[in-house]
XYZ file of C-alpha atoms in Angstrom:
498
model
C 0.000 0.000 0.000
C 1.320 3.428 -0.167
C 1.842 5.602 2.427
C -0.935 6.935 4.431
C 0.409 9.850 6.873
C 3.853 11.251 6.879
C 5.079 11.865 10.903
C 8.078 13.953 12.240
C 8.675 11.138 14.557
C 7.121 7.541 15.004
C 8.101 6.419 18.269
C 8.029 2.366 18.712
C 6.814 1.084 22.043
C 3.583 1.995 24.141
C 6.074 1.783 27.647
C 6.787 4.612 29.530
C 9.759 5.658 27.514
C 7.784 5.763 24.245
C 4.821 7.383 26.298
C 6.691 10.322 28.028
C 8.602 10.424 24.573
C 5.500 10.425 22.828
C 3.932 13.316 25.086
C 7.032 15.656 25.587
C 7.681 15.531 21.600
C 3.987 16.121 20.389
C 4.053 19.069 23.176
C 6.889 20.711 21.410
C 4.792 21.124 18.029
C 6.383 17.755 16.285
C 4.207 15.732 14.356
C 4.067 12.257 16.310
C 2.608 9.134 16.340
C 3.378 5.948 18.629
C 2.575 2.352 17.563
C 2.508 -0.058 20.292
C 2.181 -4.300 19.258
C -0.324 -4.632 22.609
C -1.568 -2.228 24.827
C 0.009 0.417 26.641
C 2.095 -0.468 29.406
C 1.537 -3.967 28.362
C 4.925 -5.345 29.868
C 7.585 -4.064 31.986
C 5.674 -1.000 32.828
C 3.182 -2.316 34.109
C 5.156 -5.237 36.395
C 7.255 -2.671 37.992
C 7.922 -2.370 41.847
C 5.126 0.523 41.897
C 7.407 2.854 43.422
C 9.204 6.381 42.414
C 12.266 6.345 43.982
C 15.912 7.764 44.210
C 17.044 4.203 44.281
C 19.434 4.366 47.561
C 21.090 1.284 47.085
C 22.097 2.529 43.763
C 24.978 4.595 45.824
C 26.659 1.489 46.701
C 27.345 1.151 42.992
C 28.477 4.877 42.974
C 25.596 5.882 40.100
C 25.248 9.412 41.935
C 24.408 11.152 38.951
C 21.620 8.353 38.736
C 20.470 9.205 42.222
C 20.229 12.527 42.059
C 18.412 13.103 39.191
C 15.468 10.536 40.460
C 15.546 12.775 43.336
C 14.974 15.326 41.230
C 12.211 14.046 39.491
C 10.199 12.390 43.040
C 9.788 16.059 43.304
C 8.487 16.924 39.800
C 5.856 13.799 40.110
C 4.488 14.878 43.180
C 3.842 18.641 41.691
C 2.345 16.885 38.274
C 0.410 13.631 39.293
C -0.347 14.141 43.023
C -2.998 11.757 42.388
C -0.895 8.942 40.973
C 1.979 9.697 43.431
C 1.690 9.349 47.185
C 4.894 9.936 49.851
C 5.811 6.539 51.960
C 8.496 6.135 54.800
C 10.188 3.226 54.699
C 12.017 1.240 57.461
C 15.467 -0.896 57.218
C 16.006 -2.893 60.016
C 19.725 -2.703 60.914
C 20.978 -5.868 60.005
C 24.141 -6.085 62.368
C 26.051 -8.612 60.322
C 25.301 -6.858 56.964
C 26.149 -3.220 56.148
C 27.435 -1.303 59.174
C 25.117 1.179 60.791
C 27.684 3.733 59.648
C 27.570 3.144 55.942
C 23.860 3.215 56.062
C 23.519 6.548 57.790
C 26.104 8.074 55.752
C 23.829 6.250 52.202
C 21.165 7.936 53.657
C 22.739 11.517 54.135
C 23.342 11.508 50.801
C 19.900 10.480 49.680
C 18.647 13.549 51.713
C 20.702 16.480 50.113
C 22.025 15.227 46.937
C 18.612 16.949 45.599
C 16.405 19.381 46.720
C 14.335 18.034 49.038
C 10.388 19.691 50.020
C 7.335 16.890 50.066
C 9.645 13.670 51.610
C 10.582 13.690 54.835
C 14.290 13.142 56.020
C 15.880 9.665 57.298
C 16.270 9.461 60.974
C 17.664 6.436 63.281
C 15.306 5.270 65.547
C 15.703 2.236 68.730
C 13.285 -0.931 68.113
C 11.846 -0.231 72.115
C 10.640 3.055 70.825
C 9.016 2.706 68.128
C 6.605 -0.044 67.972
C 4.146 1.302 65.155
C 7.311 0.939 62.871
C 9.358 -1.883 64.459
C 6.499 -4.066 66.279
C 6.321 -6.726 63.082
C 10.034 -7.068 62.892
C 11.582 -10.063 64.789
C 13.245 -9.394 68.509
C 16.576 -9.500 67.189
C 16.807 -6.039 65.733
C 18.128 -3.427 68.382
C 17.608 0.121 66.101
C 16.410 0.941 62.894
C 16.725 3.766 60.030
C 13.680 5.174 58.621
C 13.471 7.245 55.092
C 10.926 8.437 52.415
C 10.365 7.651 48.675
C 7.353 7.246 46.936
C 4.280 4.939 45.491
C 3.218 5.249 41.923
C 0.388 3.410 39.724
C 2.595 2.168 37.122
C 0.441 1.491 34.221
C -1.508 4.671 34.681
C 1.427 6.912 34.316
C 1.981 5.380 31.185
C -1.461 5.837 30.181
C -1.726 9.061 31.213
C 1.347 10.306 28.940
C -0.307 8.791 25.968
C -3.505 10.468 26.599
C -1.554 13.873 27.013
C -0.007 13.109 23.789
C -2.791 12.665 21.899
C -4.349 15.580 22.969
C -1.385 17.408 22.042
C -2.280 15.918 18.393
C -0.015 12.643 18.568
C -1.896 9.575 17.370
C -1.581 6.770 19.281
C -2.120 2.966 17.650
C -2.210 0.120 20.256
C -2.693 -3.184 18.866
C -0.347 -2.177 15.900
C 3.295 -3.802 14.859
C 5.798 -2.603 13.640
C 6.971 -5.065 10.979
C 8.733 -3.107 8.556
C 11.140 0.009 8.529
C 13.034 0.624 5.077
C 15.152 3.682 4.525
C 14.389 6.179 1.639
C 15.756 9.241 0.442
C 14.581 11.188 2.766
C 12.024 9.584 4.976
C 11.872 6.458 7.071
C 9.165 4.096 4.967
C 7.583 2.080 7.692
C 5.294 -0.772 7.455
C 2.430 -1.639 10.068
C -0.191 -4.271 10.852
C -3.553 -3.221 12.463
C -4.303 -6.643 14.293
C -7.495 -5.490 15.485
C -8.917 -5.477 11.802
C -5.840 -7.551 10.456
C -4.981 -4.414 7.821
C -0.970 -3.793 6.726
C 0.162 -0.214 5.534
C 2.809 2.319 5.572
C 3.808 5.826 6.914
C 6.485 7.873 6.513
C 8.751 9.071 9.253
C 11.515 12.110 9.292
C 12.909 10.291 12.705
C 12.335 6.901 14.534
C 12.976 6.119 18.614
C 12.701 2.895 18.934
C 11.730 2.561 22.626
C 10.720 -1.147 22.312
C 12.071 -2.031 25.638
C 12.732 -6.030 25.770
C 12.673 -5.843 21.764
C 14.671 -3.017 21.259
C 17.274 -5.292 19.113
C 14.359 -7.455 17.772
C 13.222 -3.929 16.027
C 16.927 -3.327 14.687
C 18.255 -6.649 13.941
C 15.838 -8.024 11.239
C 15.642 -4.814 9.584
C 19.670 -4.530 9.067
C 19.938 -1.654 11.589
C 22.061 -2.833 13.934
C 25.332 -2.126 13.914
C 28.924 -3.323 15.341
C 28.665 0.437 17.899
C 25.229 -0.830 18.706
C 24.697 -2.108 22.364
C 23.245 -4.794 23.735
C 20.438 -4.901 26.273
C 20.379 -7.495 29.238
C 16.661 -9.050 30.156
C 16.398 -9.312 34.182
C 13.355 -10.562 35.641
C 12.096 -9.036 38.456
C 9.465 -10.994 40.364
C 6.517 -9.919 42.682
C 4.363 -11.393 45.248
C 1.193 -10.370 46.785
C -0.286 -11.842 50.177
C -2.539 -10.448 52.448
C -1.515 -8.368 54.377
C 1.455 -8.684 56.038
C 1.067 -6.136 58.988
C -0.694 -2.909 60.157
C 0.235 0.954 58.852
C 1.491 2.666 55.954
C 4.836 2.234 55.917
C 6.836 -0.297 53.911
C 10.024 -2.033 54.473
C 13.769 -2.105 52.992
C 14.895 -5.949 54.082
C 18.866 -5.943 53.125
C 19.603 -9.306 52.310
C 22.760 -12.111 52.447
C 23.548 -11.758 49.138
C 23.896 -7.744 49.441
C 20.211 -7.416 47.650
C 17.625 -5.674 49.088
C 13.779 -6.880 49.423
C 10.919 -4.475 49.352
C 7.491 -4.830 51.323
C 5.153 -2.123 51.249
C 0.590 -1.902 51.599
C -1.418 -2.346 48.549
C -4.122 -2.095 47.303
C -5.830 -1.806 50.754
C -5.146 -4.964 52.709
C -2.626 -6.767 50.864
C 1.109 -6.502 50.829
C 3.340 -6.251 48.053
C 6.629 -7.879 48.300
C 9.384 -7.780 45.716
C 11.789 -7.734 43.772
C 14.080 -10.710 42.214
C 16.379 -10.044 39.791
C 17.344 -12.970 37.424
C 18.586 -12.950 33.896
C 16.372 -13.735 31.452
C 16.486 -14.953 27.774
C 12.911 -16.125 26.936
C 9.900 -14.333 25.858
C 9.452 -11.458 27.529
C 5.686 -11.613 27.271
C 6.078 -15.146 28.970
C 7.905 -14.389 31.979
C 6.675 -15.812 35.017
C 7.826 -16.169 38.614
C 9.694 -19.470 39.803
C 9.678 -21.404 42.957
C 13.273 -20.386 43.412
C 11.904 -16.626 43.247
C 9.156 -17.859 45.295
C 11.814 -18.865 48.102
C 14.357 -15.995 48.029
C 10.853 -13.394 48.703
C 9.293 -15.213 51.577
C 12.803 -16.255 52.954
C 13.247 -12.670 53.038
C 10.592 -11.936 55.005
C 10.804 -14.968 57.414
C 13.960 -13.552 57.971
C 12.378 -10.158 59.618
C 9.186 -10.401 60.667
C 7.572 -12.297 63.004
C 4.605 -13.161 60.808
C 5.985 -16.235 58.705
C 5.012 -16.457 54.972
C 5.028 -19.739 52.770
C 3.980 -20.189 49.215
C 0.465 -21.010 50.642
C -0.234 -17.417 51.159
C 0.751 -15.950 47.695
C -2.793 -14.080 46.550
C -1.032 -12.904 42.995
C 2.222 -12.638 42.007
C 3.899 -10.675 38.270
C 6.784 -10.864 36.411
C 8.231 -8.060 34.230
C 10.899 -8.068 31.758
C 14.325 -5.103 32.860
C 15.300 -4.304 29.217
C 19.131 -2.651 30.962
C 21.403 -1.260 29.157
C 24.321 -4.049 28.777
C 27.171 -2.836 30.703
C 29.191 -5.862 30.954
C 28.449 -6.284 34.568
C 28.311 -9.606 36.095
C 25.911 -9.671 38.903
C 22.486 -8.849 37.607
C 21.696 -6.465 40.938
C 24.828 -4.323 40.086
C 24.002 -3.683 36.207
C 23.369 0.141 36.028
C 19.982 1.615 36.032
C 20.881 4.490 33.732
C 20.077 4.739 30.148
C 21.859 4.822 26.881
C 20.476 6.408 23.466
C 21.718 5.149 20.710
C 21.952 6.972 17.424
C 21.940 5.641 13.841
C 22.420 7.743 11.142
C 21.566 7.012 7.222
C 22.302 10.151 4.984
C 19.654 12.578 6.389
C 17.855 10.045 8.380
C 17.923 9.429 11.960
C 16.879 6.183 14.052
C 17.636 6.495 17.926
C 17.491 3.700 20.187
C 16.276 3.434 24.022
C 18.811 0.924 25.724
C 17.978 0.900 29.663
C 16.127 3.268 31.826
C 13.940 3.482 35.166
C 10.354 4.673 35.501
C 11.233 7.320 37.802
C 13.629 9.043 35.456
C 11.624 8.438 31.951
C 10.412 12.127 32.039
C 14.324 13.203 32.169
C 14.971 10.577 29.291
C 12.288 11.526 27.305
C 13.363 15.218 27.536
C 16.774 14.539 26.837
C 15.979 12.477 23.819
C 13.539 15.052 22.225
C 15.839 17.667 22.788
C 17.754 15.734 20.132
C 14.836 16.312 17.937
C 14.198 20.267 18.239
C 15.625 23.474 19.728
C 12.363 24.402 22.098
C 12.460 23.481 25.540
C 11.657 20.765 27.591
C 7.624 21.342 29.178
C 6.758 18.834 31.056
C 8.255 19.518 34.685
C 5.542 22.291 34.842
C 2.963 20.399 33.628
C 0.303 17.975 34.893
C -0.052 14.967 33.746
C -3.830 14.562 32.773
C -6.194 15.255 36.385
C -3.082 16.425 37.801
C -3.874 19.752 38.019
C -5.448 19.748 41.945
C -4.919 22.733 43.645
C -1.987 23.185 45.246
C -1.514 19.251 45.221
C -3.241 18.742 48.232
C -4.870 15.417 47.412
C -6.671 14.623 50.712
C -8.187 18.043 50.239
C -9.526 17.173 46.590
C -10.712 13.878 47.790
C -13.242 15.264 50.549
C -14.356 18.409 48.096
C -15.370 15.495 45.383
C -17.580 13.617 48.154
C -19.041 16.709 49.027
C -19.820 17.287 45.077
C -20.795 13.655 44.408
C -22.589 13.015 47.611
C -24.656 10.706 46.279
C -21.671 8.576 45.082
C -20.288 5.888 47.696
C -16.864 7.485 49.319
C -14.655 4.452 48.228
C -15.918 4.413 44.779
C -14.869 8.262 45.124
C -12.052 7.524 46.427
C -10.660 5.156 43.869
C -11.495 7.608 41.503
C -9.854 10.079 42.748
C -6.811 8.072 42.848
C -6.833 6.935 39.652
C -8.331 9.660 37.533
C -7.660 12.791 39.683
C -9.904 16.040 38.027
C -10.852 13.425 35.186
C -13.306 11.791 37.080
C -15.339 14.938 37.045
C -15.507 13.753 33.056
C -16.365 10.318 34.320
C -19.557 11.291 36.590
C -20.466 14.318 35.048
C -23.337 12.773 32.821
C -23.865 10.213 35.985
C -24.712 12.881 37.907
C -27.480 14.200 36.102
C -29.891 11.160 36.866
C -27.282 10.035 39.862
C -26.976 6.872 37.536
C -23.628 5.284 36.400
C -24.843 3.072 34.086
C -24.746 -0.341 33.797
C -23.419 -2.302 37.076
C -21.025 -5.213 35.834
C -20.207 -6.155 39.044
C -17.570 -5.620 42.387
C -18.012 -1.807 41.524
C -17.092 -1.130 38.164
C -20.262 0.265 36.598
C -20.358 1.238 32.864
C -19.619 5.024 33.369
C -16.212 3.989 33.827
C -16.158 1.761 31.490
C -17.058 3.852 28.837
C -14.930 6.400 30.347
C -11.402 4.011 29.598
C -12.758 2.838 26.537
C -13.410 6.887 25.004
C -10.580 8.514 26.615
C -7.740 6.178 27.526
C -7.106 3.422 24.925
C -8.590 0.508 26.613
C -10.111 -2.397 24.432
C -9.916 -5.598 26.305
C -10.907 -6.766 29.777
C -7.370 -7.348 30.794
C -7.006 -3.540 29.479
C -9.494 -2.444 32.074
C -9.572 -4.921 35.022
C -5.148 -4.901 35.398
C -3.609 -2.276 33.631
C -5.965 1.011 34.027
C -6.995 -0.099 37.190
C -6.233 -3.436 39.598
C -9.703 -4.221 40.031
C -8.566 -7.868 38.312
C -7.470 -8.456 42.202
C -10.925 -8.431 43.676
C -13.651 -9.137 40.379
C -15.727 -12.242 40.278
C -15.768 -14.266 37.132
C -19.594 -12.874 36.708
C -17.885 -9.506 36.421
C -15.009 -10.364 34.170
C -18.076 -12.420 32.028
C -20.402 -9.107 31.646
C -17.236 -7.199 30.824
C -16.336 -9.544 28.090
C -19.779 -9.700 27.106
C -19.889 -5.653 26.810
C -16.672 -4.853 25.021
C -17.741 -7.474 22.631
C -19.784 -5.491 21.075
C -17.664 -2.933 20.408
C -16.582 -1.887 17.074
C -12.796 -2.179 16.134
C -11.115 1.306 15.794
């Protein structure tokens, strides 16, 4: 077929790279679109550790320019999503035959002032006898304790909202679409596409590519002939999850340093569950396949039979997710010590330009995606100023928008409210706005998603399946019935292909 649309840039890859990407480029008057195979956020971004974070074991491995600039950017998320982002102290229990008490104070020193620091508290030492709330799960055997802040994040949505930002900054976004050809011409990239939703092939046309594939950034390069000898390699580590009820009481999680100088992560979700996490393993299968092992299995509830008091077998596991690292191949040997930054690679043919995501963290994609479309154009970077999509609460008090909308939706139960709040921030005024006429969300599928929503996701934010809706715009796959996931299926079935 000939070519449909010519593009400034096509970005490859609905993650959060090609999403922030996506948004920051389309917001600096460039002609974009993204094609993603699946659905946004479809792998590693959406089977990440849920947290926005400086990453303060990363100073053991000396990345501070790493560090800081997370730091940096904990702040910027908190101004922009305050609805997707929410503060959370967490405790390491001073392991005495592990790092000394020293090295960790001094760690955590430096995550305090190597940025800026406003909306997270400091770190602070604290005795086991004194603080109970914080130190009452842990075993006996820990005499003191250091406490410090970093932050919770909805994954998937932050992905989702970029995308929806970009497209209403004019960038068209195509899930369910591959990538299956890119061909250089004179002076345009001649790239060819397949629709799977109505199983149709075509072409567009492309000044630049960034191929922000994540696991398959190589699988894009290396059948085409774009890969070259200068080209890097990226290193697949799985990092597993478990979820189990939960584990103990408050809103704090935990920072378990482990024998093999690892660290283990528990922190609340999703209301009374806890999330434990992460593994890191190398990988060389599919990364749409990966799934968690009994020897991951072990190593997570070791680690928390190892600290708390409340023991944890395999019996317990509720739900548990693998995702896919895509790191930038540095040659290290241990998997945990592999840096965290990211590499772009360029490749240049005459005129044309094809760049190359290797690596990356979801707390620093906004700084990658504005250093990478700086590349692109001389106008500045926007998007530390700007909200992400039902960001924009006043003066980023959260709690304070949360009890104005149940005041304004009275009639609308407060944890529904709440959710929505959480998820959507000033969206969900779109969401209920036509509800609230006849105080009637529509159609009730079941465990509180009602077809307001539904609609909502399906008009506004990409969504298609009942995977889309029930996992990766919101978790409510944790707690609906079959009956609900049947009368979603039975709904979206109906919808036309777009």
């Amino acid at each position: 077929m000939t070519n449909k649309a010519h593009y400034d840039l096509c970005v490859i890859g609905g993650g959060i790279n090609g999403a922030g990407i996506a948004r920051d480029a389309a917001g600096r008057g460039l002609s974009v679109l993204l094609v993603e195979a699946r659905d946004l956020a479809c792998a590693t971004s959406s089977a990440s550790s849920k947290m926005i974070h400086g990453g303060l074991r990363y100073l053991e491995h000396y990345e501070f320019k790493l560090v800081r600039e997370a730091l940096q950017e904990r702040e910027i998320f908190l101004r922009t999503a305050p609805h997707l982002i929410r503060p959370m102290e967490f405790v390491i229990p001073h392991e005495v035959t592990m790092r000394p008490a020293w090295m960790i104070r001094a760690g955590l020193f430096l995550y305090d002032h190597l940025a800026r620091r406003r909306a997270f508290k400091g770190s602070r030492k604290i005795k086991a006898s004194a603080s109970s709330d914080l130190t009452e799960p842990l075993e006996n055997k820990y005499k003191t304790a250091f406490v410090y802040s970093d932050g919770q994040v909805d994954d998937s949505r932050l992905v989702v909202l970029n995308a929806v930002d970009a497209a209403e900054r004019h960038a068209t976004i195509l899930t369910r679409t591959i990538c299956e050809a890119i061909t250089p011409l004179s002076d345009h990239w001649k790239i060819g596409l397949h629709d799977t939703l109505k199983d149709r092939h075509f072409e567009i046309s492309a000044r630049t590519i960034v191929n922000a594939a994540g696991p398959w950034v190589r699988t894009i390069l290396d059948p085409a002939g774009l890969a070259l000898p200068d080209t890097p390699n990226v290193r697949l580590v799985k990092g597993s999850h478990i979820i189990i009820p939960r584990l103990y009481k408050g809103d704090h999680g935990y920072l378990l340093q482990q024998p093999d100088g690892r660290v283990v992560f528990t922190w609340p979700y999703q209301d009374n569950t806890t999330l434990i996490g992460t593994t890191e393993v190398d990988y060389s299968g599919d990364p749409y396949e990966s799934t968690i092992d009994d020897n991951e299995i072990s190593y997570l509830c070791q680690a928390v039979n190892n600290s708390f008091k409340n023991k944890i077998d395999s019996n317990r596991i509720l739900f548990s997710f693998s995702g896919v690292r895509p790191l930038f191949n540095d040659g290290t040997q241990n998997a945990s010590a592999v840096t965290r930054d990211y590499k772009i690679h360029l490749l240049q043919k005459d005129n044309l330009r094809l760049y190359s995501i290797f690596g990356g963290k979801i707390t620093t994609y906004r700084h990658l995606a504005a250093d990478m479309v700086n590349r692109l154009t001389d106008t500045e970077s926007w998007t530390a100023a700007s909200p992400l999509p039902g960001g924009d609460i006043k003066e980023a008090d959260f709690n304070h928008f949360v009890e104005e909308q149940k005041e304004r939706y009275d009639w609308c139960p407060h944890d529904i409210i709440e959710r929505y709040a959480r998820a959507y921030g000033t969206r969900m005024n779109i969401l209920l706005e036509r509800a609230a006429e006849g105080r009637n969300m529509g159609f009730h599928f079941g465990d509180h998603l009602f077809e307001a929503e539904v609609r909502y996701l399906i008009d506004h934010e990409f969504a298609r399946t009942a995977e889309d809706i029930l996992w990766r715009r919101s978790k409510l796959g944790m707690h609906a019935g079959d009956q609900t996931v049947k009368n979603l299926e039975e709904y979206l079935s109906k919808e036309p292909a777009t």
